[in-house]
PDB file of C-alpha atoms in Angstrom:
ATOM      1  CA  UNK A 281       7.639  -5.672 -23.886  1.00 88.00           C
ATOM      2  CA  UNK A 282       4.674  -8.146 -23.905  1.00 91.00           C
ATOM      3  CA  UNK A 283       5.327  -9.375 -20.767  1.00 92.00           C
ATOM      4  CA  UNK A 284       5.215  -5.729 -18.694  1.00 91.00           C
ATOM      5  CA  UNK A 285       2.076  -5.386 -20.537  1.00 91.00           C
ATOM      6  CA  UNK A 286       1.030  -8.516 -18.798  1.00 91.00           C
ATOM      7  CA  UNK A 287       2.910  -7.082 -15.745  1.00 89.00           C
ATOM      8  CA  UNK A 288       0.235  -4.269 -15.901  1.00 88.00           C
ATOM      9  CA  UNK A 289      -2.852  -4.878 -16.033  1.00 85.00           C
ATOM     10  CA  UNK A 290      -2.629  -6.675 -12.636  1.00 82.00           C
ATOM     11  CA  UNK A 291      -0.559  -4.447 -10.418  1.00 80.00           C
ATOM     12  CA  UNK A 292      -0.804  -1.316  -9.391  1.00 73.00           C
ATOM     13  CA  UNK A 293       0.171   1.700 -11.101  1.00 77.00           C
ATOM     14  CA  UNK A 294       2.883   3.274  -8.339  1.00 71.00           C
ATOM     15  CA  UNK A 295       4.052  -1.348  -8.349  1.00 78.00           C
ATOM     16  CA  UNK A 296       4.025  -1.951 -12.203  1.00 83.00           C
ATOM     17  CA  UNK A 297       6.123   1.737 -12.509  1.00 82.00           C
ATOM     18  CA  UNK A 298       9.229   0.324  -9.653  1.00 81.00           C
ATOM     19  CA  UNK A 299       9.518  -2.850 -11.755  1.00 85.00           C
ATOM     20  CA  UNK A 300       9.367  -1.573 -15.367  1.00 88.00           C
ATOM     21  CA  UNK A 301      11.854   1.195 -14.126  1.00 86.00           C
ATOM     22  CA  UNK A 302      14.367  -1.943 -12.682  1.00 86.00           C
ATOM     23  CA  UNK A 303      13.686  -3.270 -16.063  1.00 88.00           C
ATOM     24  CA  UNK A 304      14.830  -0.632 -17.629  1.00 87.00           C
ATOM     25  CA  UNK A 305      17.951   0.744 -15.277  1.00 86.00           C
ATOM     26  CA  UNK A 306      19.578  -3.003 -14.045  1.00 87.00           C
ATOM     27  CA  UNK A 307      18.914  -5.896 -17.195  1.00 90.00           C
ATOM     28  CA  UNK A 308      18.111  -4.176 -20.268  1.00 89.00           C
ATOM     29  CA  UNK A 309      21.646  -2.407 -20.965  1.00 88.00           C
ATOM     30  CA  UNK A 310      23.155  -5.971 -20.783  1.00 88.00           C
ATOM     31  CA  UNK A 311      20.353  -7.795 -22.224  1.00 88.00           C
ATOM     32  CA  UNK A 312      19.530  -6.107 -24.671  1.00 82.00           C
ATOM     33  CA  UNK A 313      20.618  -7.054 -27.692  1.00 86.00           C
ATOM     34  CA  UNK A 314      20.119 -10.791 -26.848  1.00 89.00           C
ATOM     35  CA  UNK A 315      17.026 -13.075 -27.929  1.00 92.00           C
ATOM     36  CA  UNK A 316      16.471 -14.666 -24.995  1.00 91.00           C
ATOM     37  CA  UNK A 317      16.410 -18.206 -25.207  1.00 90.00           C
ATOM     38  CA  UNK A 318      20.356 -17.618 -25.951  1.00 92.00           C
ATOM     39  CA  UNK A 319      20.838 -15.463 -23.010  1.00 92.00           C
ATOM     40  CA  UNK A 320      22.994 -17.572 -20.094  1.00 92.00           C
ATOM     41  CA  UNK A 321      22.239 -18.470 -16.673  1.00 89.00           C
ATOM     42  CA  UNK A 322      25.830 -16.393 -16.491  1.00 90.00           C
ATOM     43  CA  UNK A 323      24.643 -13.544 -17.832  1.00 91.00           C
ATOM     44  CA  UNK A 324      21.487 -13.777 -15.287  1.00 91.00           C
ATOM     45  CA  UNK A 325      23.968 -13.631 -12.145  1.00 89.00           C
ATOM     46  CA  UNK A 326      25.978 -11.034 -13.912  1.00 90.00           C
ATOM     47  CA  UNK A 327      23.150  -8.908 -13.795  1.00 90.00           C
ATOM     48  CA  UNK A 328      22.275 -10.075 -10.094  1.00 88.00           C
ATOM     49  CA  UNK A 329      25.305  -9.927  -9.106  1.00 88.00           C
ATOM     50  CA  UNK A 330      26.216  -6.584 -10.341  1.00 86.00           C
ATOM     51  CA  UNK A 331      22.866  -5.066  -8.805  1.00 85.00           C
ATOM     52  CA  UNK A 332      23.460  -6.639  -4.776  1.00 84.00           C
ATOM     53  CA  UNK A 333      26.996  -4.244  -5.250  1.00 81.00           C
ATOM     54  CA  UNK A 334      24.545  -1.030  -4.676  1.00 79.00           C
ATOM     55  CA  UNK A 335      20.814  -2.143  -4.028  1.00 78.00           C
ATOM     56  CA  UNK A 336      21.059  -5.648  -1.765  1.00 79.00           C
ATOM     57  CA  UNK A 337      17.111  -5.340  -1.442  1.00 78.00           C
ATOM     58  CA  UNK A 338      16.902  -4.654  -4.908  1.00 82.00           C
ATOM     59  CA  UNK A 339      18.578  -7.296  -6.130  1.00 84.00           C
ATOM     60  CA  UNK A 340      16.664  -9.703  -4.747  1.00 85.00           C
ATOM     61  CA  UNK A 341      13.492  -8.513  -5.829  1.00 85.00           C
ATOM     62  CA  UNK A 342      15.373  -8.686  -9.264  1.00 89.00           C
ATOM     63  CA  UNK A 343      15.860 -12.399  -8.574  1.00 88.00           C
ATOM     64  CA  UNK A 344      12.317 -13.093  -9.000  1.00 89.00           C
ATOM     65  CA  UNK A 345      11.457 -10.489 -11.251  1.00 90.00           C
ATOM     66  CA  UNK A 346      13.571 -12.442 -13.360  1.00 92.00           C
ATOM     67  CA  UNK A 347      12.648 -16.240 -12.755  1.00 91.00           C
ATOM     68  CA  UNK A 348       8.628 -14.549 -13.477  1.00 91.00           C
ATOM     69  CA  UNK A 349       9.726 -13.484 -17.327  1.00 93.00           C
ATOM     70  CA  UNK A 350      11.904 -16.406 -18.170  1.00 92.00           C
ATOM     71  CA  UNK A 351       8.238 -18.573 -17.180  1.00 92.00           C
ATOM     72  CA  UNK A 352       6.568 -16.006 -19.246  1.00 93.00           C
ATOM     73  CA  UNK A 353       8.644 -16.537 -21.893  1.00 92.00           C
ATOM     74  CA  UNK A 354       8.873 -20.573 -21.815  1.00 93.00           C
ATOM     75  CA  UNK A 355       4.674 -20.663 -21.295  1.00 93.00           C
ATOM     76  CA  UNK A 356       5.307 -18.687 -25.311  1.00 92.00           C
ATOM     77  CA  UNK A 357       8.105 -20.787 -26.499  1.00 93.00           C
ATOM     78  CA  UNK A 358      10.495 -17.500 -26.638  1.00 93.00           C
ATOM     79  CA  UNK A 359      13.085 -20.553 -24.643  1.00 91.00           C
ATOM     80  CA  UNK A 360      13.688 -23.443 -22.737  1.00 91.00           C
ATOM     81  CA  UNK A 361      14.334 -22.879 -19.403  1.00 90.00           C
ATOM     82  CA  UNK A 362      14.000 -20.974 -17.143  1.00 91.00           C
ATOM     83  CA  UNK A 363      17.497 -20.573 -15.403  1.00 89.00           C
ATOM     84  CA  UNK A 364      16.802 -19.250 -11.429  1.00 87.00           C
ATOM     85  CA  UNK A 365      13.827 -21.216 -10.856  1.00 83.00           C
ATOM     86  CA  UNK A 366      15.600 -23.887  -9.289  1.00 79.00           C
ATOM     87  CA  UNK A 367      17.918 -22.315  -7.523  1.00 78.00           C
ATOM     88  CA  UNK A 368      17.687 -20.168  -3.934  1.00 79.00           C
ATOM     89  CA  UNK A 369      18.062 -16.657  -3.464  1.00 75.00           C
ATOM     90  CA  UNK A 370      20.738 -17.767  -0.389  1.00 75.00           C
ATOM     91  CA  UNK A 371      22.749 -19.184  -3.258  1.00 75.00           C
ATOM     92  CA  UNK A 372      23.191 -16.759  -5.699  1.00 79.00           C
ATOM     93  CA  UNK A 373      23.570 -13.223  -3.228  1.00 81.00           C
ATOM     94  CA  UNK A 374      26.466 -12.919  -2.028  1.00 71.00           C
ATOM     95  CA  UNK A 375      25.158 -10.957   1.578  1.00 65.00           C
ATOM     96  CA  UNK A 376      22.743 -11.603   3.973  1.00 59.00           C
ATOM     97  CA  UNK A 377      19.883  -8.990   3.254  1.00 50.00           C
ATOM     98  CA  UNK A 378      18.580  -6.820   6.975  1.00 50.00           C
ATOM     99  CA  UNK A 379      14.723  -6.710   6.618  1.00 47.00           C
ATOM    100  CA  UNK A 380      13.928  -3.409   7.948  1.00 49.00           C
ATOM    101  CA  UNK A 381      10.621  -2.894   8.748  1.00 53.00           C
ATOM    102  CA  UNK A 382       8.738   0.551   8.662  1.00 59.00           C
ATOM    103  CA  UNK A 383       9.107   3.163  11.601  1.00 80.00           C
ATOM    104  CA  UNK A 384       5.914   3.436  13.350  1.00 90.00           C
ATOM    105  CA  UNK A 385       4.908   5.389  16.437  1.00 93.00           C
ATOM    106  CA  UNK A 386       3.035   3.168  19.066  1.00 91.00           C
ATOM    107  CA  UNK A 387       3.190   4.453  22.192  1.00 91.00           C
ATOM    108  CA  UNK A 388       0.361   6.968  23.100  1.00 92.00           C
ATOM    109  CA  UNK A 389       1.352   9.874  24.922  1.00 92.00           C
ATOM    110  CA  UNK A 390       3.967  10.557  21.065  1.00 94.00           C
ATOM    111  CA  UNK A 391       0.493   8.941  19.019  1.00 95.00           C
ATOM    112  CA  UNK A 392      -1.206  11.630  20.813  1.00 96.00           C
ATOM    113  CA  UNK A 393       0.921  13.835  19.775  1.00 96.00           C
ATOM    114  CA  UNK A 394       0.298  12.895  16.109  1.00 97.00           C
ATOM    115  CA  UNK A 395      -2.283  13.446  16.553  1.00 97.00           C
ATOM    116  CA  UNK A 396      -2.846  17.176  17.997  1.00 97.00           C
ATOM    117  CA  UNK A 397       0.550  18.075  15.565  1.00 97.00           C
ATOM    118  CA  UNK A 398      -2.254  16.613  12.301  1.00 97.00           C
ATOM    119  CA  UNK A 399      -5.564  17.771  13.352  1.00 98.00           C
ATOM    120  CA  UNK A 400      -3.646  21.590  13.846  1.00 97.00           C
ATOM    121  CA  UNK A 401      -1.829  21.492  11.378  1.00 96.00           C
ATOM    122  CA  UNK A 402      -3.024  25.074  10.076  1.00 93.00           C
ATOM    123  CA  UNK A 403      -0.382  25.938   7.763  1.00 94.00           C
ATOM    124  CA  UNK A 404      -0.911  22.529   5.342  1.00 96.00           C
ATOM    125  CA  UNK A 405      -3.319  22.750   1.873  1.00 96.00           C
ATOM    126  CA  UNK A 406      -6.495  21.628   3.042  1.00 97.00           C
ATOM    127  CA  UNK A 407      -6.645  18.765   0.843  1.00 97.00           C
ATOM    128  CA  UNK A 408      -2.883  17.127   2.551  1.00 97.00           C
ATOM    129  CA  UNK A 409      -3.938  17.595   6.041  1.00 98.00           C
ATOM    130  CA  UNK A 410      -7.739  16.503   5.640  1.00 98.00           C
ATOM    131  CA  UNK A 411      -5.779  13.463   4.815  1.00 98.00           C
ATOM    132  CA  UNK A 412      -3.347  13.086   6.909  1.00 98.00           C
ATOM    133  CA  UNK A 413      -6.049  13.322   9.517  1.00 98.00           C
ATOM    134  CA  UNK A 414      -7.883  10.580   7.325  1.00 98.00           C
ATOM    135  CA  UNK A 415      -5.925   8.072   7.493  1.00 98.00           C
ATOM    136  CA  UNK A 416      -5.125   8.195  10.940  1.00 98.00           C
ATOM    137  CA  UNK A 417      -8.592   6.983  11.523  1.00 98.00           C
ATOM    138  CA  UNK A 418      -8.636   4.478   8.371  1.00 98.00           C
ATOM    139  CA  UNK A 419      -6.097   1.921   7.220  1.00 96.00           C
ATOM    140  CA  UNK A 420      -5.487   2.256   3.868  1.00 97.00           C
ATOM    141  CA  UNK A 421      -2.606   1.627   2.226  1.00 95.00           C
ATOM    142  CA  UNK A 422      -0.236   4.586   0.810  1.00 94.00           C
ATOM    143  CA  UNK A 423      -1.448   3.850  -2.700  1.00 93.00           C
ATOM    144  CA  UNK A 424      -5.159   3.841  -2.205  1.00 95.00           C
ATOM    145  CA  UNK A 425      -5.227   6.125   0.091  1.00 97.00           C
ATOM    146  CA  UNK A 426      -3.617   8.803  -2.190  1.00 96.00           C
ATOM    147  CA  UNK A 427      -5.597   7.420  -4.766  1.00 95.00           C
ATOM    148  CA  UNK A 428      -9.691   7.741  -3.568  1.00 97.00           C
ATOM    149  CA  UNK A 429     -12.101   8.924  -5.569  1.00 97.00           C
ATOM    150  CA  UNK A 430     -15.540  10.018  -4.564  1.00 97.00           C
ATOM    151  CA  UNK A 431     -16.871   7.016  -5.804  1.00 97.00           C
ATOM    152  CA  UNK A 432     -15.744   5.139  -3.591  1.00 98.00           C
ATOM    153  CA  UNK A 433     -17.108   6.541  -0.493  1.00 98.00           C
ATOM    154  CA  UNK A 434     -21.041   6.035   0.146  1.00 97.00           C
ATOM    155  CA  UNK A 435     -22.411   9.416   2.835  1.00 97.00           C
ATOM    156  CA  UNK A 436     -25.555   7.776   2.594  1.00 97.00           C
ATOM    157  CA  UNK A 437     -24.884   4.224   4.173  1.00 96.00           C
ATOM    158  CA  UNK A 438     -21.078   5.775   5.667  1.00 97.00           C
ATOM    159  CA  UNK A 439     -19.059   3.177   3.765  1.00 97.00           C
ATOM    160  CA  UNK A 440     -15.729   3.319   1.750  1.00 97.00           C
ATOM    161  CA  UNK A 441     -15.793   0.693  -1.482  1.00 97.00           C
ATOM    162  CA  UNK A 442     -13.014  -0.185  -2.958  1.00 96.00           C
ATOM    163  CA  UNK A 443     -12.656  -2.475  -6.226  1.00 94.00           C
ATOM    164  CA  UNK A 444     -10.463  -5.819  -5.468  1.00 91.00           C
ATOM    165  CA  UNK A 445      -8.735  -4.564  -8.565  1.00 90.00           C
ATOM    166  CA  UNK A 446      -7.926  -1.383  -7.364  1.00 92.00           C
ATOM    167  CA  UNK A 447      -6.142  -3.488  -4.036  1.00 91.00           C
ATOM    168  CA  UNK A 448      -2.935  -4.570  -3.060  1.00 87.00           C
ATOM    169  CA  UNK A 449      -4.575  -8.469  -3.375  1.00 84.00           C
ATOM    170  CA  UNK A 450      -6.069  -8.510  -6.244  1.00 84.00           C
ATOM    171  CA  UNK A 451      -7.749 -12.284  -5.709  1.00 81.00           C
ATOM    172  CA  UNK A 452     -11.018 -12.042  -7.487  1.00 83.00           C
ATOM    173  CA  UNK A 453     -12.359 -14.384  -5.383  1.00 81.00           C
ATOM    174  CA  UNK A 454     -12.840 -11.915  -2.920  1.00 85.00           C
ATOM    175  CA  UNK A 455     -15.427  -9.320  -2.180  1.00 88.00           C
ATOM    176  CA  UNK A 456     -13.949  -5.272  -2.691  1.00 92.00           C
ATOM    177  CA  UNK A 457     -13.489  -3.519  -0.289  1.00 94.00           C
ATOM    178  CA  UNK A 458     -15.598  -2.427   2.187  1.00 95.00           C
ATOM    179  CA  UNK A 459     -15.545  -0.433   5.378  1.00 96.00           C
ATOM    180  CA  UNK A 460     -17.675   1.352   7.549  1.00 97.00           C
ATOM    181  CA  UNK A 461     -16.943   5.563   8.056  1.00 98.00           C
ATOM    182  CA  UNK A 462     -17.184   6.977  11.240  1.00 98.00           C
ATOM    183  CA  UNK A 463     -18.912  10.589  12.603  1.00 98.00           C
ATOM    184  CA  UNK A 464     -15.655  12.122  12.130  1.00 98.00           C
ATOM    185  CA  UNK A 465     -14.603  10.196   9.062  1.00 98.00           C
ATOM    186  CA  UNK A 466     -17.876  11.526   7.314  1.00 98.00           C
ATOM    187  CA  UNK A 467     -17.333  15.400   8.484  1.00 98.00           C
ATOM    188  CA  UNK A 468     -13.611  15.140   7.232  1.00 98.00           C
ATOM    189  CA  UNK A 469     -14.972  14.486   4.353  1.00 98.00           C
ATOM    190  CA  UNK A 470     -17.421  16.336   4.462  1.00 98.00           C
ATOM    191  CA  UNK A 471     -15.060  19.631   5.085  1.00 98.00           C
ATOM    192  CA  UNK A 472     -13.267  18.218   2.351  1.00 97.00           C
ATOM    193  CA  UNK A 473     -15.987  17.941  -0.177  1.00 96.00           C
ATOM    194  CA  UNK A 474     -17.169  21.557   0.310  1.00 96.00           C
ATOM    195  CA  UNK A 475     -13.493  23.032   0.370  1.00 96.00           C
ATOM    196  CA  UNK A 476     -13.196  21.043  -3.077  1.00 96.00           C
ATOM    197  CA  UNK A 477     -16.165  22.607  -4.769  1.00 94.00           C
ATOM    198  CA  UNK A 478     -14.803  26.052  -3.285  1.00 94.00           C
ATOM    199  CA  UNK A 479     -11.377  25.883  -5.629  1.00 94.00           C
ATOM    200  CA  UNK A 480     -12.487  22.683  -8.992  1.00 91.00           C
ATOM    201  CA  UNK A 481     -15.360  21.805 -10.484  1.00 89.00           C
ATOM    202  CA  UNK A 482     -16.497  17.753 -10.714  1.00 88.00           C
ATOM    203  CA  UNK A 483     -13.044  16.824  -8.867  1.00 91.00           C
ATOM    204  CA  UNK A 484     -12.639  12.635  -9.412  1.00 94.00           C
ATOM    205  CA  UNK A 485     -10.464  12.710  -6.403  1.00 96.00           C
ATOM    206  CA  UNK A 486     -10.992  12.733  -2.286  1.00 97.00           C
ATOM    207  CA  UNK A 487      -7.435  14.365  -2.010  1.00 97.00           C
ATOM    208  CA  UNK A 488      -6.636  16.664  -5.270  1.00 96.00           C
ATOM    209  CA  UNK A 489      -2.876  18.471  -4.846  1.00 95.00           C
ATOM    210  CA  UNK A 490      -1.816  21.334  -5.957  1.00 93.00           C
ATOM    211  CA  UNK A 491      -2.510  21.118  -9.410  1.00 92.00           C
ATOM    212  CA  UNK A 492      -6.922  20.618  -8.497  1.00 93.00           C
ATOM    213  CA  UNK A 493      -6.735  18.140 -10.468  1.00 91.00           C
ATOM    214  CA  UNK A 494      -4.816  15.559 -10.014  1.00 93.00           C
ATOM    215  CA  UNK A 495      -4.454  13.125  -6.495  1.00 95.00           C
ATOM    216  CA  UNK A 496      -1.712  13.803  -3.925  1.00 96.00           C
ATOM    217  CA  UNK A 497       1.345  11.699  -4.899  1.00 93.00           C
ATOM    218  CA  UNK A 498       1.886   8.890  -2.495  1.00 91.00           C
ATOM    219  CA  UNK A 499       5.189  10.151  -0.906  1.00 92.00           C
ATOM    220  CA  UNK A 500       3.713  13.674  -0.048  1.00 94.00           C
ATOM    221  CA  UNK A 501       1.789  13.027   3.140  1.00 96.00           C
ATOM    222  CA  UNK A 502       5.544  11.432   4.541  1.00 94.00           C
ATOM    223  CA  UNK A 503       6.921  14.386   3.241  1.00 94.00           C
ATOM    224  CA  UNK A 504       3.830  16.355   5.290  1.00 95.00           C
ATOM    225  CA  UNK A 505       5.277  14.233   8.679  1.00 96.00           C
ATOM    226  CA  UNK A 506       9.321  14.885   8.221  1.00 94.00           C
ATOM    227  CA  UNK A 507       7.994  18.316   8.471  1.00 94.00           C
ATOM    228  CA  UNK A 508       5.494  18.028  11.039  1.00 95.00           C
ATOM    229  CA  UNK A 509       9.030  16.948  12.964  1.00 93.00           C
ATOM    230  CA  UNK A 510       8.207  13.546  12.898  1.00 93.00           C
ATOM    231  CA  UNK A 511      11.688  11.701  12.180  1.00 86.00           C
ATOM    232  CA  UNK A 512      14.716  10.157  13.775  1.00 77.00           C
ATOM    233  CA  UNK A 513      13.118   8.417  17.102  1.00 78.00           C
ATOM    234  CA  UNK A 514       9.086   9.619  16.538  1.00 85.00           C
ATOM    235  CA  UNK A 515       9.945   8.503  12.380  1.00 88.00           C
ATOM    236  CA  UNK A 516       5.541   8.212  11.015  1.00 92.00           C
ATOM    237  CA  UNK A 517       5.379   7.499   7.311  1.00 93.00           C
ATOM    238  CA  UNK A 518       1.887   7.537   5.968  1.00 93.00           C
ATOM    239  CA  UNK A 519       2.378   3.616   5.879  1.00 92.00           C
ATOM    240  CA  UNK A 520       3.132   3.508   9.241  1.00 94.00           C
ATOM    241  CA  UNK A 521      -0.881   4.366  10.310  1.00 96.00           C
ATOM    242  CA  UNK A 522      -1.660   1.156   9.541  1.00 95.00           C
ATOM    243  CA  UNK A 523       0.945  -0.332  11.473  1.00 93.00           C
ATOM    244  CA  UNK A 524       0.092   2.255  14.976  1.00 95.00           C
ATOM    245  CA  UNK A 525      -3.578   1.467  14.224  1.00 96.00           C
ATOM    246  CA  UNK A 526      -2.699  -2.070  14.341  1.00 93.00           C
ATOM    247  CA  UNK A 527      -0.245  -2.027  17.686  1.00 92.00           C
ATOM    248  CA  UNK A 528      -2.660   0.519  19.718  1.00 94.00           C
ATOM    249  CA  UNK A 529      -5.715  -1.409  18.605  1.00 94.00           C
ATOM    250  CA  UNK A 530      -4.309  -5.189  19.888  1.00 90.00           C
ATOM    251  CA  UNK A 531      -2.862  -3.620  23.288  1.00 89.00           C
ATOM    252  CA  UNK A 532      -6.341  -1.701  23.617  1.00 90.00           C
ATOM    253  CA  UNK A 533      -8.246  -4.940  23.447  1.00 88.00           C
ATOM    254  CA  UNK A 534      -9.146  -5.379  26.888  1.00 86.00           C
ATOM    255  CA  UNK A 535     -11.356  -2.138  26.215  1.00 92.00           C
ATOM    256  CA  UNK A 536     -12.859  -2.744  22.558  1.00 92.00           C
ATOM    257  CA  UNK A 537     -13.563  -7.018  23.126  1.00 90.00           C
ATOM    258  CA  UNK A 538     -13.460  -6.942  18.544  1.00 91.00           C
ATOM    259  CA  UNK A 539     -11.657 -10.392  18.428  1.00 89.00           C
ATOM    260  CA  UNK A 540      -7.903 -10.279  15.665  1.00 88.00           C
ATOM    261  CA  UNK A 541     -10.039 -11.440  13.122  1.00 89.00           C
ATOM    262  CA  UNK A 542     -11.761  -8.350  12.431  1.00 93.00           C
ATOM    263  CA  UNK A 543      -9.173  -5.539  13.227  1.00 93.00           C
ATOM    264  CA  UNK A 544      -7.107  -7.502  10.010  1.00 92.00           C
ATOM    265  CA  UNK A 545      -9.753  -7.201   8.573  1.00 92.00           C
ATOM    266  CA  UNK A 546      -9.948  -2.865   8.526  1.00 95.00           C
ATOM    267  CA  UNK A 547      -6.248  -4.019   7.210  1.00 94.00           C
ATOM    268  CA  UNK A 548      -7.678  -5.853   3.976  1.00 92.00           C
ATOM    269  CA  UNK A 549      -4.825  -9.020   5.554  1.00 83.00           C
ATOM    270  CA  UNK A 550      -6.144 -12.104   4.124  1.00 63.00           C
ATOM    271  CA  UNK A 551      -5.545 -15.547   4.647  1.00 50.00           C
ATOM    272  CA  UNK A 552      -3.361 -17.457   3.413  1.00 45.00           C
ATOM    273  CA  UNK A 553      -5.613 -21.201   2.104  1.00 46.00           C
ATOM    274  CA  UNK A 554      -7.587 -21.381  -0.244  1.00 49.00           C
ATOM    275  CA  UNK A 555     -10.664 -22.505   2.906  1.00 45.00           C
ATOM    276  CA  UNK A 556      -9.932 -19.518   3.796  1.00 51.00           C
ATOM    277  CA  UNK A 557     -10.376 -17.152   0.757  1.00 52.00           C
ATOM    278  CA  UNK A 558     -12.920 -18.585  -0.036  1.00 48.00           C
ATOM    279  CA  UNK A 559     -15.219 -18.702   3.442  1.00 47.00           C
ATOM    280  CA  UNK A 560     -13.754 -14.801   3.799  1.00 50.00           C
ATOM    281  CA  UNK A 561     -16.464 -14.102   0.183  1.00 48.00           C
ATOM    282  CA  UNK A 562     -18.637 -15.338   2.001  1.00 44.00           C
ATOM    283  CA  UNK A 563     -18.809 -13.513   5.328  1.00 53.00           C
ATOM    284  CA  UNK A 564     -18.984 -10.145   5.699  1.00 70.00           C
ATOM    285  CA  UNK A 565     -17.229  -8.601   8.277  1.00 85.00           C
ATOM    286  CA  UNK A 566     -18.810  -4.701   8.061  1.00 91.00           C
ATOM    287  CA  UNK A 567     -21.599  -4.671  11.193  1.00 92.00           C
ATOM    288  CA  UNK A 568     -18.530  -6.082  13.280  1.00 91.00           C
ATOM    289  CA  UNK A 569     -16.192  -3.424  12.107  1.00 95.00           C
ATOM    290  CA  UNK A 570     -18.377  -0.388  12.767  1.00 96.00           C
ATOM    291  CA  UNK A 571     -18.208  -0.760  15.995  1.00 96.00           C
ATOM    292  CA  UNK A 572     -14.207  -0.983  15.648  1.00 96.00           C
ATOM    293  CA  UNK A 573     -13.852   2.157  13.371  1.00 97.00           C
ATOM    294  CA  UNK A 574     -16.491   3.878  15.708  1.00 97.00           C
ATOM    295  CA  UNK A 575     -13.129   3.317  19.120  1.00 97.00           C
ATOM    296  CA  UNK A 576     -11.131   4.238  17.223  1.00 98.00           C
ATOM    297  CA  UNK A 577     -11.886   7.382  16.345  1.00 98.00           C
ATOM    298  CA  UNK A 578     -12.688   7.696  19.126  1.00 97.00           C
ATOM    299  CA  UNK A 579      -9.817   7.130  20.959  1.00 97.00           C
ATOM    300  CA  UNK A 580      -8.369   9.163  18.184  1.00 97.00           C
ATOM    301  CA  UNK A 581     -10.618  12.547  19.691  1.00 97.00           C
ATOM    302  CA  UNK A 582     -10.210  11.642  23.216  1.00 96.00           C
ATOM    303  CA  UNK A 583      -6.418  12.266  22.349  1.00 96.00           C
ATOM    304  CA  UNK A 584      -6.985  15.577  21.112  1.00 96.00           C
ATOM    305  CA  UNK A 585      -6.009  18.504  23.849  1.00 87.00           C
TER     306      UNK A 585
END
């Protein structure tokens, strides 16, 4: 419980919820009556073996979770040995994992269909349609997009700012995440603000759900895309919008002539080394991101019939 409290402070709520549920369902039933110092390597291997039978990907993540929990326990003198620390995953897991990437639309004709379906989906709840429109233009992660707050938007400067501790990469050496917003994005937000004010008072979140209070759940936009027909050979999730953004812009680099580094910065893809992080923290890409975001919004609008 101590470790879970510690994890809750550094992880995004959806990520923490998944991790906690993994322990409740897959670890505690086997270990709840044992003190951590009495748990053996075989106890842990049995847990992983059982989980691998039903969920190979979860079993792989569980190894990392257990290593981290035991590191925490050792640092607080609850036990002395981290049983899994020096064991390679490939020698624990019996079957090789198949890594699957999110499906994403990258061909222009299908992406044009996606843009037009979203812009003309007037049967959707207004918040959902505006969220999907926004997601076409601004490549935020699903959690940040669905939990976007009005306080994150500066209409005067046409910028979006999300505190670093709310991003996936929470490194305190990095600046808060900031993006310039195109005129079309400001139009979408103004429309959303107008409609929200008609149904509720002082909303906290930009894209409120049907209860007119809480934000749209992060899984709901992907379900909406499925209902719009984006399945099988043209499957697109909310997360896939980031992949479409990155791939299409890279293919059109001769048109916008903006470096790959700037594209990565709009996705909040950070450099791995400490020198790179230190340098990035001193640099604002905002002025160089603006032409890119304007190019992307204009590209989307040109696809509308």
